[in-house]
Structure formats: structure tokens, C-alpha cells
mmCIF file of C-alpha atoms and ligand atoms in Angstrom:
data_model
loop_
_atom_site.group_PDB
_atom_site.id
_atom_site.type_symbol
_atom_site.label_atom_id
_atom_site.label_comp_id
_atom_site.label_asym_id
_atom_site.label_seq_id
_atom_site.Cartn_x
_atom_site.Cartn_y
_atom_site.Cartn_z
ATOM 1 C CA MET K 988 -135.809 250.458 112.728
ATOM 2 C CA ASP K 989 -133.454 250.929 115.699
ATOM 3 C CA LEU K 990 -130.516 253.001 114.588
ATOM 4 C CA VAL K 991 -128.480 252.039 117.644
ATOM 5 C CA ALA K 992 -127.061 248.574 118.368
ATOM 6 C CA ASP K 993 -128.627 246.415 121.110
ATOM 7 C CA HIS K 994 -125.509 246.307 123.278
ATOM 8 C CA ILE K 995 -125.510 250.123 123.488
ATOM 9 C CA ALA K 996 -129.100 250.151 124.751
ATOM 10 C CA LYS K 997 -127.841 248.357 127.898
ATOM 11 C CA ILE K 998 -125.605 251.229 128.934
ATOM 12 C CA ALA K 999 -126.295 254.796 130.065
ATOM 13 C CA PRO K 1000 -124.338 258.050 129.748
ATOM 14 C CA SER K 1001 -122.009 258.829 132.671
ATOM 15 C CA ILE K 1002 -124.109 260.521 135.428
ATOM 16 C CA THR K 1003 -121.032 262.244 136.845
ATOM 17 C CA LEU K 1004 -120.334 263.980 133.540
ATOM 18 C CA GLN K 1005 -124.035 264.946 133.246
ATOM 19 C CA ILE K 1006 -124.108 266.631 136.671
ATOM 20 C CA THR K 1007 -120.854 268.455 135.941
ATOM 21 C CA SER K 1008 -122.295 269.821 132.727
ATOM 22 C CA GLN K 1009 -125.588 270.848 134.443
ATOM 23 C CA ALA K 1010 -123.587 272.720 137.067
ATOM 24 C CA LYS K 1011 -121.439 274.369 134.361
ATOM 25 C CA LYS K 1012 -124.600 275.485 132.572
ATOM 26 C CA LEU K 1013 -125.901 277.191 135.731
ATOM 27 C CA ILE K 1014 -122.510 278.833 136.273
ATOM 28 C CA ASP K 1015 -122.555 280.103 132.661
ATOM 29 C CA GLN K 1016 -125.977 281.625 133.402
ATOM 30 C CA GLY K 1017 -124.343 283.610 136.212
ATOM 31 C CA GLU K 1018 -125.532 281.424 139.126
ATOM 32 C CA ASP K 1019 -123.287 281.122 142.186
ATOM 33 C CA VAL K 1020 -122.921 277.330 142.206
ATOM 34 C CA CYS K 1021 -120.751 275.505 144.752
ATOM 35 C CA SER K 1022 -119.554 272.541 142.762
ATOM 36 C CA PHE K 1023 -118.579 269.331 144.545
ATOM 37 C CA GLY K 1024 -119.249 267.294 141.430
ATOM 38 C CA ALA K 1025 -116.020 267.066 139.542
ATOM 39 C CA GLY K 1026 -113.611 264.204 139.950
ATOM 40 C CA GLU K 1027 -110.696 266.285 138.809
ATOM 41 C CA PRO K 1028 -108.045 268.357 140.581
ATOM 42 C CA ASP K 1029 -108.806 272.086 140.794
ATOM 43 C CA LEU K 1030 -105.103 272.794 140.174
ATOM 44 C CA ASP K 1031 -103.415 273.394 136.818
ATOM 45 C CA THR K 1032 -100.875 270.965 135.288
ATOM 46 C CA PRO K 1033 -97.390 271.868 136.609
ATOM 47 C CA GLU K 1034 -95.449 274.161 134.255
ATOM 48 C CA PHE K 1035 -92.513 271.771 133.665
ATOM 49 C CA ILE K 1036 -94.896 269.165 132.279
ATOM 50 C CA LYS K 1037 -96.481 271.647 129.882
ATOM 51 C CA GLU K 1038 -92.998 272.776 128.792
ATOM 52 C CA ALA K 1039 -92.005 269.210 127.914
ATOM 53 C CA ALA K 1040 -95.079 268.776 125.709
ATOM 54 C CA ILE K 1041 -94.460 272.149 124.024
ATOM 55 C CA GLN K 1042 -90.866 271.169 123.374
ATOM 56 C CA ALA K 1043 -91.985 267.844 121.919
ATOM 57 C CA LEU K 1044 -94.254 269.719 119.521
ATOM 58 C CA GLN K 1045 -91.494 272.121 118.560
ATOM 59 C CA THR K 1046 -89.016 269.344 117.897
ATOM 60 C CA GLY K 1047 -91.291 267.402 115.584
ATOM 61 C CA LYS K 1048 -92.568 264.719 117.940
ATOM 62 C CA THR K 1049 -95.787 264.908 115.992
ATOM 63 C CA LYS K 1050 -95.959 261.506 114.279
ATOM 64 C CA TYR K 1051 -97.505 258.162 115.165
ATOM 65 C CA THR K 1052 -95.717 256.391 118.005
ATOM 66 C CA ALA K 1053 -95.619 252.666 118.793
ATOM 67 C CA SER K 1054 -99.211 251.721 119.655
ATOM 68 C CA ALA K 1055 -98.253 250.833 123.248
ATOM 69 C CA GLY K 1056 -96.508 254.199 123.626
ATOM 70 C CA ILE K 1057 -92.992 255.642 123.460
ATOM 71 C CA LEU K 1058 -90.364 253.343 124.949
ATOM 72 C CA PRO K 1059 -88.803 255.887 127.376
ATOM 73 C CA LEU K 1060 -92.213 256.412 128.983
ATOM 74 C CA ARG K 1061 -92.905 252.680 129.276
ATOM 75 C CA GLU K 1062 -89.425 252.201 130.761
ATOM 76 C CA ALA K 1063 -90.026 255.025 133.249
ATOM 77 C CA ILE K 1064 -93.327 253.399 134.286
ATOM 78 C CA HIS K 1065 -91.579 250.036 134.623
ATOM 79 C CA GLU K 1066 -89.056 251.658 136.999
ATOM 80 C CA LYS K 1067 -91.766 253.476 138.956
ATOM 81 C CA LEU K 1068 -93.788 250.287 139.423
ATOM 82 C CA LEU K 1069 -90.714 248.373 140.514
ATOM 83 C CA LEU K 1070 -89.375 250.972 142.946
ATOM 84 C CA GLU K 1071 -92.590 252.356 144.401
ATOM 85 C CA ASN K 1072 -95.033 249.470 144.088
ATOM 86 C CA ASN K 1073 -92.803 246.397 144.083
ATOM 87 C CA VAL K 1074 -94.558 245.338 140.874
ATOM 88 C CA ASP K 1075 -92.191 243.867 138.290
ATOM 89 C CA VAL K 1076 -93.696 244.136 134.803
ATOM 90 C CA PRO K 1077 -91.315 244.659 131.845
ATOM 91 C CA ALA K 1078 -91.731 247.738 129.650
ATOM 92 C CA SER K 1079 -92.849 245.439 126.816
ATOM 93 C CA GLN K 1080 -95.967 244.567 128.872
ATOM 94 C CA ILE K 1081 -96.877 248.166 129.661
ATOM 95 C CA SER K 1082 -99.310 250.021 127.430
ATOM 96 C CA ILE K 1083 -99.996 253.766 127.459
ATOM 97 C CA ASN K 1084 -103.702 254.443 126.896
ATOM 98 C CA CYS K 1085 -106.039 257.434 126.519
ATOM 99 C CA GLY K 1086 -106.683 257.846 130.249
ATOM 100 C CA ALA K 1087 -107.096 255.189 132.943
ATOM 101 C CA LYS K 1088 -110.746 254.968 131.862
ATOM 102 C CA HIS K 1089 -109.578 253.694 128.486
ATOM 103 C CA SER K 1090 -107.083 251.398 130.241
ATOM 104 C CA CYS K 1091 -109.914 249.817 132.248
ATOM 105 C CA TYR K 1092 -112.087 249.340 129.177
ATOM 106 C CA GLN K 1093 -109.328 247.773 127.103
ATOM 107 C CA ALA K 1094 -108.358 245.466 129.969
ATOM 108 C CA ILE K 1095 -111.975 244.263 130.307
ATOM 109 C CA LEU K 1096 -112.291 243.876 126.528
ATOM 110 C CA ALA K 1097 -109.031 241.923 126.412
ATOM 111 C CA CYS K 1098 -110.075 239.429 129.094
ATOM 112 C CA CYS K 1099 -113.841 238.976 129.201
ATOM 113 C CA ASN K 1100 -116.035 236.838 126.980
ATOM 114 C CA PRO K 1101 -119.766 237.435 126.535
ATOM 115 C CA GLY K 1102 -121.596 235.876 129.494
ATOM 116 C CA ASP K 1103 -118.607 236.068 131.859
ATOM 117 C CA GLU K 1104 -119.246 237.586 135.279
ATOM 118 C CA VAL K 1105 -117.169 240.430 136.639
ATOM 119 C CA ILE K 1106 -117.286 240.998 140.392
ATOM 120 C CA ILE K 1107 -117.540 244.660 141.354
ATOM 121 C CA PRO K 1108 -117.645 245.689 145.023
ATOM 122 C CA ALA K 1109 -120.315 248.402 145.480
ATOM 123 C CA PRO K 1110 -120.231 251.385 145.850
ATOM 124 C CA TYR K 1111 -118.116 251.427 142.699
ATOM 125 C CA TRP K 1112 -116.696 253.922 140.228
ATOM 126 C CA THR K 1113 -119.546 254.699 137.898
ATOM 127 C CA SER K 1114 -118.030 253.449 134.619
ATOM 128 C CA TYR K 1115 -117.090 249.863 135.564
ATOM 129 C CA PRO K 1116 -120.523 248.205 135.121
ATOM 130 C CA ASP K 1117 -121.157 249.863 131.766
ATOM 131 C CA MET K 1118 -117.722 248.879 130.489
ATOM 132 C CA VAL K 1119 -118.440 245.288 131.488
ATOM 133 C CA LYS K 1120 -121.830 245.368 129.742
ATOM 134 C CA LEU K 1121 -120.283 246.884 126.614
ATOM 135 C CA VAL K 1122 -118.201 243.745 126.070
ATOM 136 C CA GLY K 1123 -121.223 241.479 126.661
ATOM 137 C CA ALA K 1124 -120.102 240.348 130.133
ATOM 138 C CA GLU K 1125 -122.199 240.823 133.289
ATOM 139 C CA PRO K 1126 -121.409 242.823 136.416
ATOM 140 C CA TYR K 1127 -121.949 240.988 139.709
ATOM 141 C CA PHE K 1128 -122.145 243.435 142.607
ATOM 142 C CA VAL K 1129 -120.950 242.724 146.124
ATOM 143 C CA GLU K 1130 -122.583 245.229 148.473
ATOM 144 C CA THR K 1131 -119.989 246.457 150.948
ATOM 145 C CA LYS K 1132 -120.959 247.865 154.327
ATOM 146 C CA ALA K 1133 -120.112 251.222 155.863
ATOM 147 C CA GLU K 1134 -119.239 249.420 159.133
ATOM 148 C CA ASN K 1135 -116.548 247.459 157.209
ATOM 149 C CA GLY K 1136 -115.165 250.755 155.902
ATOM 150 C CA TRP K 1137 -116.922 250.109 152.560
ATOM 151 C CA LYS K 1138 -114.514 247.249 151.838
ATOM 152 C CA MET K 1139 -115.269 243.799 150.435
ATOM 153 C CA THR K 1140 -113.949 241.019 152.655
ATOM 154 C CA ALA K 1141 -112.208 237.952 151.227
ATOM 155 C CA ASP K 1142 -115.153 235.838 152.439
ATOM 156 C CA GLU K 1143 -117.650 238.033 150.620
ATOM 157 C CA PHE K 1144 -115.469 237.747 147.517
ATOM 158 C CA ALA K 1145 -115.261 233.943 147.803
ATOM 159 C CA ASP K 1146 -119.053 233.686 148.286
ATOM 160 C CA SER K 1147 -119.716 235.715 145.145
ATOM 161 C CA ILE K 1148 -117.626 233.534 142.815
ATOM 162 C CA SER K 1149 -119.594 231.357 140.377
ATOM 163 C CA GLY K 1150 -118.624 229.083 137.485
ATOM 164 C CA ARG K 1151 -118.880 232.140 135.239
ATOM 165 C CA THR K 1152 -116.646 234.488 137.251
ATOM 166 C CA ARG K 1153 -113.800 235.839 135.173
ATOM 167 C CA MET K 1154 -112.608 239.032 136.816
ATOM 168 C CA LEU K 1155 -112.639 241.106 139.996
ATOM 169 C CA ILE K 1156 -112.401 244.894 139.768
ATOM 170 C CA LEU K 1157 -110.586 246.342 142.757
ATOM 171 C CA ASN K 1158 -110.201 250.068 143.305
ATOM 172 C CA SER K 1159 -108.069 251.218 146.220
ATOM 173 C CA PRO K 1160 -108.023 254.054 147.201
ATOM 174 C CA ASN K 1161 -111.649 254.034 146.199
ATOM 175 C CA ASN K 1162 -113.891 256.382 144.309
ATOM 176 C CA PRO K 1163 -116.492 257.186 145.710
ATOM 177 C CA THR K 1164 -115.900 255.970 149.305
ATOM 178 C CA GLY K 1165 -112.237 256.861 149.913
ATOM 179 C CA ALA K 1166 -111.700 253.322 151.298
ATOM 180 C CA VAL K 1167 -108.117 252.022 151.313
ATOM 181 C CA TYR K 1168 -107.478 248.262 151.510
ATOM 182 C CA THR K 1169 -104.729 247.136 153.884
ATOM 183 C CA ARG K 1170 -101.984 244.672 152.968
ATOM 184 C CA GLU K 1171 -103.681 241.947 155.043
ATOM 185 C CA GLU K 1172 -107.052 242.513 153.377
ATOM 186 C CA LEU K 1173 -105.422 242.358 149.937
ATOM 187 C CA GLU K 1174 -103.463 239.229 150.836
ATOM 188 C CA ALA K 1175 -106.696 237.474 151.780
ATOM 189 C CA ILE K 1176 -108.396 238.615 148.552
ATOM 190 C CA ALA K 1177 -105.337 237.574 146.494
ATOM 191 C CA GLU K 1178 -105.430 234.112 148.028
ATOM 192 C CA VAL K 1179 -109.030 233.651 146.894
ATOM 193 C CA ALA K 1180 -108.299 235.054 143.410
ATOM 194 C CA VAL K 1181 -105.376 232.667 142.953
ATOM 195 C CA SER K 1182 -107.188 229.597 144.240
ATOM 196 C CA GLU K 1183 -110.257 230.344 142.059
ATOM 197 C CA ASP K 1184 -108.302 231.630 139.012
ATOM 198 C CA VAL K 1185 -109.953 235.052 138.907
ATOM 199 C CA ILE K 1186 -108.250 237.872 136.991
ATOM 200 C CA VAL K 1187 -107.856 241.059 139.049
ATOM 201 C CA LEU K 1188 -108.154 244.490 137.493
ATOM 202 C CA SER K 1189 -106.498 246.742 140.078
ATOM 203 C CA ASP K 1190 -107.346 250.394 139.444
ATOM 204 C CA GLU K 1191 -104.772 252.377 141.445
ATOM 205 C CA ILE K 1192 -105.368 255.834 139.993
ATOM 206 C CA TYR K 1193 -105.622 257.443 143.470
ATOM 207 C CA GLU K 1194 -102.607 255.609 144.912
ATOM 208 C CA LYS K 1195 -100.825 258.720 146.185
ATOM 209 C CA LEU K 1196 -103.882 260.554 147.414
ATOM 210 C CA ILE K 1197 -103.799 258.797 150.748
ATOM 211 C CA TYR K 1198 -103.992 260.135 154.333
ATOM 212 C CA ASN K 1199 -103.471 259.256 157.995
ATOM 213 C CA ASP K 1200 -100.053 257.712 157.172
ATOM 214 C CA ARG K 1201 -101.798 254.876 155.360
ATOM 215 C CA LYS K 1202 -99.669 253.064 152.760
ATOM 216 C CA HIS K 1203 -100.891 252.086 149.334
ATOM 217 C CA VAL K 1204 -100.344 248.408 148.504
ATOM 218 C CA SER K 1205 -100.492 247.059 144.943
ATOM 219 C CA ILE K 1206 -102.083 243.629 144.919
ATOM 220 C CA ALA K 1207 -99.660 242.535 142.151
ATOM 221 C CA SER K 1208 -96.791 242.962 144.640
ATOM 222 C CA LEU K 1209 -98.110 240.158 146.848
ATOM 223 C CA GLY K 1210 -96.450 237.230 145.079
ATOM 224 C CA LYS K 1211 -95.876 235.721 141.671
ATOM 225 C CA ASP K 1212 -99.190 233.869 141.492
ATOM 226 C CA ILE K 1213 -101.342 236.939 142.005
ATOM 227 C CA ALA K 1214 -99.024 239.026 139.778
ATOM 228 C CA ASN K 1215 -99.704 236.538 136.968
ATOM 229 C CA LEU K 1216 -103.429 237.293 137.266
ATOM 230 C CA THR K 1217 -103.319 241.063 137.814
ATOM 231 C CA ILE K 1218 -103.623 244.047 135.497
ATOM 232 C CA THR K 1219 -102.345 247.090 137.352
ATOM 233 C CA ILE K 1220 -103.872 250.333 136.107
ATOM 234 C CA ASN K 1221 -102.774 253.849 136.882
ATOM 235 C CA GLY K 1222 -102.623 257.213 135.152
ATOM 236 C CA PHE K 1223 -101.649 260.861 135.184
ATOM 237 C CA SER K 1224 -105.015 262.625 135.536
ATOM 238 C CA LYS K 1225 -105.366 262.850 139.297
ATOM 239 C CA LEU K 1226 -101.783 262.960 140.504
ATOM 240 C CA TYR K 1227 -100.378 265.440 138.026
ATOM 241 C CA ALA K 1228 -103.589 267.416 137.391
ATOM 242 C CA MET K 1229 -103.607 266.214 133.761
ATOM 243 C CA THR K 1230 -107.234 265.151 133.248
ATOM 244 C CA GLY K 1231 -107.509 266.743 129.808
ATOM 245 C CA TRP K 1232 -104.316 265.160 128.506
ATOM 246 C CA ARG K 1233 -105.845 261.657 128.530
ATOM 247 C CA LEU K 1234 -103.024 259.476 129.787
ATOM 248 C CA GLY K 1235 -103.348 256.173 131.611
ATOM 249 C CA TYR K 1236 -101.532 252.869 131.537
ATOM 250 C CA THR K 1237 -101.863 249.120 132.028
ATOM 251 C CA ALA K 1238 -99.161 246.766 133.302
ATOM 252 C CA ALA K 1239 -100.307 243.225 132.612
ATOM 253 C CA PRO K 1240 -99.279 239.589 132.164
ATOM 254 C CA LYS K 1241 -97.851 239.039 128.663
ATOM 255 C CA ALA K 1242 -100.911 237.472 126.994
ATOM 256 C CA ILE K 1243 -103.189 240.254 128.262
ATOM 257 C CA ALA K 1244 -100.644 242.975 127.409
ATOM 258 C CA ASP K 1245 -100.390 241.637 123.844
ATOM 259 C CA ALA K 1246 -104.185 241.626 123.535
ATOM 260 C CA ILE K 1247 -104.412 245.214 124.806
ATOM 261 C CA ASP K 1248 -101.761 246.267 122.301
ATOM 262 C CA THR K 1249 -103.656 244.588 119.465
ATOM 263 C CA ILE K 1250 -106.932 246.295 120.465
ATOM 264 C CA GLN K 1251 -105.231 249.669 120.711
ATOM 265 C CA SER K 1252 -103.403 249.239 117.384
ATOM 266 C CA HIS K 1253 -106.784 248.862 115.649
ATOM 267 C CA THR K 1254 -108.667 251.568 117.536
ATOM 268 C CA THR K 1255 -106.737 254.637 118.714
ATOM 269 C CA SER K 1256 -103.320 253.617 117.241
ATOM 270 C CA ASN K 1257 -101.531 255.451 120.045
ATOM 271 C CA VAL K 1258 -101.944 258.175 122.652
ATOM 272 C CA THR K 1259 -101.230 261.711 121.341
ATOM 273 C CA SER K 1260 -97.462 261.814 120.761
ATOM 274 C CA PHE K 1261 -96.595 265.085 122.521
ATOM 275 C CA ALA K 1262 -98.865 264.274 125.490
ATOM 276 C CA GLN K 1263 -96.683 261.208 126.084
ATOM 277 C CA TYR K 1264 -93.620 263.470 126.369
ATOM 278 C CA GLY K 1265 -95.509 265.523 128.973
ATOM 279 C CA ALA K 1266 -96.165 262.299 130.874
ATOM 280 C CA LEU K 1267 -92.499 261.378 130.659
ATOM 281 C CA ALA K 1268 -91.530 264.720 132.218
ATOM 282 C CA ALA K 1269 -94.188 264.232 134.905
ATOM 283 C CA ILE K 1270 -92.972 260.822 135.982
ATOM 284 C CA LYS K 1271 -89.255 261.662 135.749
ATOM 285 C CA GLY K 1272 -89.467 265.171 137.205
ATOM 286 C CA ASP K 1273 -89.364 266.651 140.700
ATOM 287 C CA GLN K 1274 -92.251 265.074 142.640
ATOM 288 C CA SER K 1275 -92.235 267.552 145.534
ATOM 289 C CA PHE K 1276 -95.474 269.217 144.382
ATOM 290 C CA VAL K 1277 -97.259 265.897 144.916
ATOM 291 C CA GLN K 1278 -96.824 266.136 148.696
ATOM 292 C CA ASP K 1279 -98.000 269.769 148.618
ATOM 293 C CA MET K 1280 -101.100 268.662 146.762
ATOM 294 C CA VAL K 1281 -101.781 265.793 149.173
ATOM 295 C CA ASP K 1282 -101.350 268.164 152.145
ATOM 296 C CA GLU K 1283 -103.842 270.577 150.608
ATOM 297 C CA TYR K 1284 -106.415 267.808 150.017
ATOM 298 C CA ASP K 1285 -105.854 266.502 153.529
ATOM 299 C CA MET K 1286 -106.575 269.911 155.026
ATOM 300 C CA ARG K 1287 -109.847 270.131 153.074
ATOM 301 C CA ARG K 1288 -110.714 266.532 153.990
ATOM 302 C CA GLN K 1289 -110.311 267.202 157.696
ATOM 303 C CA TYR K 1290 -112.338 270.396 157.487
ATOM 304 C CA MET K 1291 -115.144 268.607 155.651
ATOM 305 C CA LEU K 1292 -115.087 265.672 158.033
ATOM 306 C CA SER K 1293 -115.599 267.893 161.075
ATOM 307 C CA ARG K 1294 -118.373 269.871 159.353
ATOM 308 C CA LEU K 1295 -120.197 266.822 157.971
ATOM 309 C CA LYS K 1296 -120.026 264.963 161.285
ATOM 310 C CA ALA K 1297 -121.805 267.876 162.942
ATOM 311 C CA ILE K 1298 -124.735 267.817 160.512
ATOM 312 C CA LYS K 1299 -127.814 265.928 161.675
ATOM 313 C CA ASN K 1300 -129.771 263.669 159.302
ATOM 314 C CA ILE K 1301 -126.704 262.298 157.522
ATOM 315 C CA ARG K 1302 -123.944 259.782 158.228
ATOM 316 C CA VAL K 1303 -120.358 259.896 157.134
ATOM 317 C CA ILE K 1304 -117.302 257.720 157.635
ATOM 318 C CA GLU K 1305 -113.778 259.038 157.333
ATOM 319 C CA PRO K 1306 -112.312 258.539 153.836
ATOM 320 C CA GLU K 1307 -108.633 257.570 153.891
ATOM 321 C CA GLY K 1308 -107.834 258.141 150.238
ATOM 322 C CA ALA K 1309 -108.854 259.835 146.956
ATOM 323 C CA PHE K 1310 -110.740 263.154 147.234
ATOM 324 C CA TYR K 1311 -114.356 262.235 147.929
ATOM 325 C CA PHE K 1312 -116.874 261.846 150.732
ATOM 326 C CA LEU K 1313 -119.747 259.449 150.238
ATOM 327 C CA VAL K 1314 -122.402 260.896 152.520
ATOM 328 C CA ASP K 1315 -125.124 258.479 153.621
ATOM 329 C CA THR K 1316 -128.437 260.337 153.359
ATOM 330 C CA THR K 1317 -130.743 257.445 154.319
ATOM 331 C CA PRO K 1318 -132.484 259.434 157.122
ATOM 332 C CA ILE K 1319 -133.518 262.142 154.635
ATOM 333 C CA GLY K 1320 -135.441 259.507 152.696
ATOM 334 C CA LEU K 1321 -135.145 260.936 149.171
ATOM 335 C CA SER K 1322 -133.722 259.064 146.211
ATOM 336 C CA SER K 1323 -130.207 260.256 145.472
ATOM 337 C CA THR K 1324 -131.186 261.749 142.123
ATOM 338 C CA ASN K 1325 -134.069 263.673 143.667
ATOM 339 C CA LEU K 1326 -131.835 264.875 146.489
ATOM 340 C CA ALA K 1327 -128.982 265.953 144.192
ATOM 341 C CA GLU K 1328 -131.411 267.750 141.879
ATOM 342 C CA LYS K 1329 -133.018 269.643 144.785
ATOM 343 C CA LEU K 1330 -129.622 270.565 146.165
ATOM 344 C CA LEU K 1331 -128.510 271.889 142.799
ATOM 345 C CA SER K 1332 -131.656 273.739 141.740
ATOM 346 C CA ARG K 1333 -132.651 275.239 145.131
ATOM 347 C CA TYR K 1334 -129.387 275.511 147.059
ATOM 348 C CA LYS K 1335 -126.946 275.755 144.123
ATOM 349 C CA VAL K 1336 -124.808 272.911 145.439
ATOM 350 C CA ALA K 1337 -123.629 270.376 142.857
ATOM 351 C CA THR K 1338 -122.974 266.815 144.073
ATOM 352 C CA VAL K 1339 -123.218 263.421 142.393
ATOM 353 C CA PRO K 1340 -126.187 261.165 143.265
ATOM 354 C CA GLY K 1341 -125.097 257.873 144.820
ATOM 355 C CA ILE K 1342 -127.131 255.907 142.269
ATOM 356 C CA ALA K 1343 -124.212 256.569 139.908
ATOM 357 C CA PHE K 1344 -122.097 254.409 142.244
ATOM 358 C CA GLY K 1345 -124.701 251.751 143.010
ATOM 359 C CA HIS K 1346 -125.769 253.264 146.372
ATOM 360 C CA ASP K 1347 -129.006 255.192 146.050
ATOM 361 C CA LYS K 1348 -129.160 256.527 149.611
ATOM 362 C CA SER K 1349 -126.090 258.714 149.349
ATOM 363 C CA ILE K 1350 -124.495 261.609 147.541
ATOM 364 C CA ARG K 1351 -120.840 262.141 146.706
ATOM 365 C CA PHE K 1352 -118.942 265.305 147.497
ATOM 366 C CA SER K 1353 -115.585 265.860 145.803
ATOM 367 C CA TYR K 1354 -113.159 268.062 147.714
ATOM 368 C CA ALA K 1355 -111.055 268.773 144.661
ATOM 369 C CA THR K 1356 -112.379 272.306 144.967
ATOM 370 C CA SER K 1357 -111.252 275.391 146.910
ATOM 371 C CA LEU K 1358 -111.761 275.729 150.667
ATOM 372 C CA ASP K 1359 -113.913 278.849 150.079
ATOM 373 C CA VAL K 1360 -116.298 276.862 147.899
ATOM 374 C CA ILE K 1361 -116.260 274.011 150.424
ATOM 375 C CA LYS K 1362 -117.181 276.360 153.299
ATOM 376 C CA LYS K 1363 -119.977 278.086 151.420
ATOM 377 C CA GLY K 1364 -121.289 274.827 149.963
ATOM 378 C CA LEU K 1365 -121.389 273.096 153.351
ATOM 379 C CA ASP K 1366 -123.260 276.055 154.883
ATOM 380 C CA ARG K 1367 -125.885 275.585 152.201
ATOM 381 C CA PHE K 1368 -125.912 271.800 152.596
ATOM 382 C CA GLU K 1369 -126.419 272.219 156.339
ATOM 383 C CA ASP K 1370 -129.415 274.469 155.654
ATOM 384 C CA PHE K 1371 -130.781 271.861 153.266
ATOM 385 C CA CYS K 1372 -130.404 269.080 155.859
ATOM 386 C CA LYS K 1373 -132.076 271.235 158.552
ATOM 387 C CA SER K 1374 -135.103 271.665 156.336
ATOM 388 C CA HIS K 1375 -135.404 267.907 155.688
HETATM 389 C C1 PLP W 219 -111.538 255.080 140.005
HETATM 390 C C2 PLP W 219 -111.229 255.779 138.734
HETATM 391 N N1 PLP W 219 -110.592 255.102 137.771
HETATM 392 C C3 PLP W 219 -110.292 255.674 136.603
HETATM 393 C C4 PLP W 219 -110.633 256.993 136.352
HETATM 394 C C5 PLP W 219 -110.297 257.560 135.002
HETATM 395 O O1 PLP W 219 -109.260 258.461 135.003
HETATM 396 P P1 PLP W 219 -108.674 259.027 133.631
HETATM 397 O O2 PLP W 219 -108.928 260.504 133.656
HETATM 398 O O3 PLP W 219 -107.215 258.713 133.662
HETATM 399 O O4 PLP W 219 -109.365 258.354 132.505
HETATM 400 C C6 PLP W 219 -111.302 257.738 137.322
HETATM 401 C C7 PLP W 219 -111.725 259.122 137.044
HETATM 402 O O5 PLP W 219 -112.546 259.705 137.691
HETATM 403 C C8 PLP W 219 -111.601 257.116 138.549
HETATM 404 O O6 PLP W 219 -112.228 257.784 139.521
#
């Protein structure tokens, strides 16, 4: 007898988390591993955020909260979305979830019926297809091209729509490619979504990690019609170095927001009470450290770009957001898993195989790691490429 349900057999454990734990194991054994695997900031959560959570604990904020989250936090997110993103969603339609990952899953669960198709431009963040499969829907991949900056065009989107299409998952700035959609590109995509009645899940978790004076645009800001179809998702993990706190949020049209609240009320109840007070301090507090963080990432990005461009046997295009490089390793000819395993076991460099993102001839480097590690790791990667 199978002890595990059929719908679970369709999904696989997260490859990114597996590689991170393999690298951690080697480090625990005393190996000098240069880790480019993790999708999390190498900085600690700012002190004022920790203080707010400690104070919440000390003042008895230790009970259940409303399932959608504490009202001051939802109001602060409403204000942030209005002022910074030009997205007008009332606090009553904002839900605080256990990380943006949880936000994405609940949004998909709220909207998709078994058999529905969900369009996912590839390369994609590793968890989207499995989330879609978990609810019985089907991912439909649109292969983007490096020469288009790894972005799906509105025409490609229109061509991929079928009678079963329910949702598009957009992620800008993008993990793993660093691609950032422009206002014009989003306007064209929004026009197709509105005319074909496709719900848009817009994952904007990297919105402020953006370079070259590029501006982040929220697709929900591009008019009432597209706003009525869009779930905007963001969180605290990347921007405030709060990955372990598990804090994300959805801002959605009323019917979807109500559904998300119902799901959450029966599953997690609410996000950890005192973590929500940390999030409130983060969003209300002095944001100056954000620019410092972006400047630091930008410096590493530029260093990596110049080093990677000089390495033969690989191809790289400049990422304009997030903190990743997707390096095209087609000329090396190995599968991405084989390549990443060799790099880790022989050269002690941890990366994530592109197969995790639907692109098997690539590996992903995260630059959310110190410049010293980046320098040493790229020296080793260069040696690896020379020998292949
Ligand atoms: C594109 C994207 N969305 C969502 C998440 C999830 O973030 P969180 O830690 O808030 O769950 C990640 C994390 O790597 C991500 O890369």
C-alpha cells in the first residue's frame, strides 16, 4: 500500500534547499566551501526590528491574532503599496502569510481548479510548478530567451493561452535570471491578461533589489482592469534580511483575499504574533539601510559580471535585479546536476543546478555572500571551466 497520496508523488523536494544542506554538511565536516547556493541575504536582521519583536514578547503579544494578521501591519502595507507601488488595495484585502512562499501557494490554492493551466515563464523560481501541481492544476511553461533578456513577450504570452488557462505567474525582478520587466512590457502583458481574463500572480519579493537606475513597476498599478485580476505578493525575507521570520503578504481582489483568509484560518491560523510586530517595525522604520544593502549587492554584481564575462566556455547576461546570475553552461555540455555536483565535490563551490529553474544548461550563482567568498569561488570556477 502507498502510504503517500498520489498528488504528492507528482512533486519533488526543493533542489535549492537540498544543495544548501549538502554544502552545509561539507562545511560542518571542515571543508572550505564557497557557497553561492543560498537565496538569502548574508546580513543579519537589523537590530531595531529584533528589538520590536522582543518588546512584543515582553508585553504579552503572544496570543492568536486575526488570521489575516494584525491590523496596524496590514494598514502599513496598504500605505506602502499605495505610496511606493501605486497599488490601491484596502487593508481588509491584505493577508500576512508565513513567507512569500506561503503567499504564493495560498494564492494558487485560492484561484486554481484541478485541470486549470498556469502559465509560468521559464526559467522560473523553483517552487512555482510544484505549488501548481499540488492543487491539481498544470504548469504551462513559456521558454524565454537570453537574447530577450529572459523575459516573456506579450505575444508569447498570448500564444500560450488555451481554454484552460487560469493564471499567469510573473516574477520581476526575477529569480534566477535577474530580469526586470519594463513598464511597457508589463502594459502589453496586462492588456493580454485583461482581454483573455487571466489572473496574474505578481511575485515582487525582489522589488527593491534593482540596479542600473531601473525602476520596479507593479503590474497592478497599470489600471483598474488589471488590478482587478492581480494578486500582488511581497515579503520581508530578502529586503530586511528576515528569512527565518517567515513573513510574506498578499494584496488581492476581494473575492480572492477572502478565500486566502479562509484557507489561512483553517491551516496556520495566523503568522507568529511577535514576528508580525517585527515586520511592523521593519516597514515603518528608517529605510536607509536598504540603500546600503543594495549598494553592497551592486558592487558584488559588477565584480561578478566582469569576472564571469572573462571566463571562456560559459555565457552570461547582465542581471538587473535580485541577487543571482544564471550562467549558461551549454558549451561545457554537462547536465546542470552533474556540473553542480562536480563543482561542489571537486572544487568546493556550491551553486544551484539550472534544472531546478527549468533550464538544464545553466547553473545559478547567488551573490548574497561576501566578496571574499565570491573572489575565491570564482577563481575555482574559472579553473573548473578551463579544465572542461
Ligand atoms: C521569487 C521568490 N519568491 C518567493 C520567495 C519566498 O520568499 P519567503 O522567504 O518570503 O518565503 C523566494 C525565495 O527564495 C523567491 O526567490
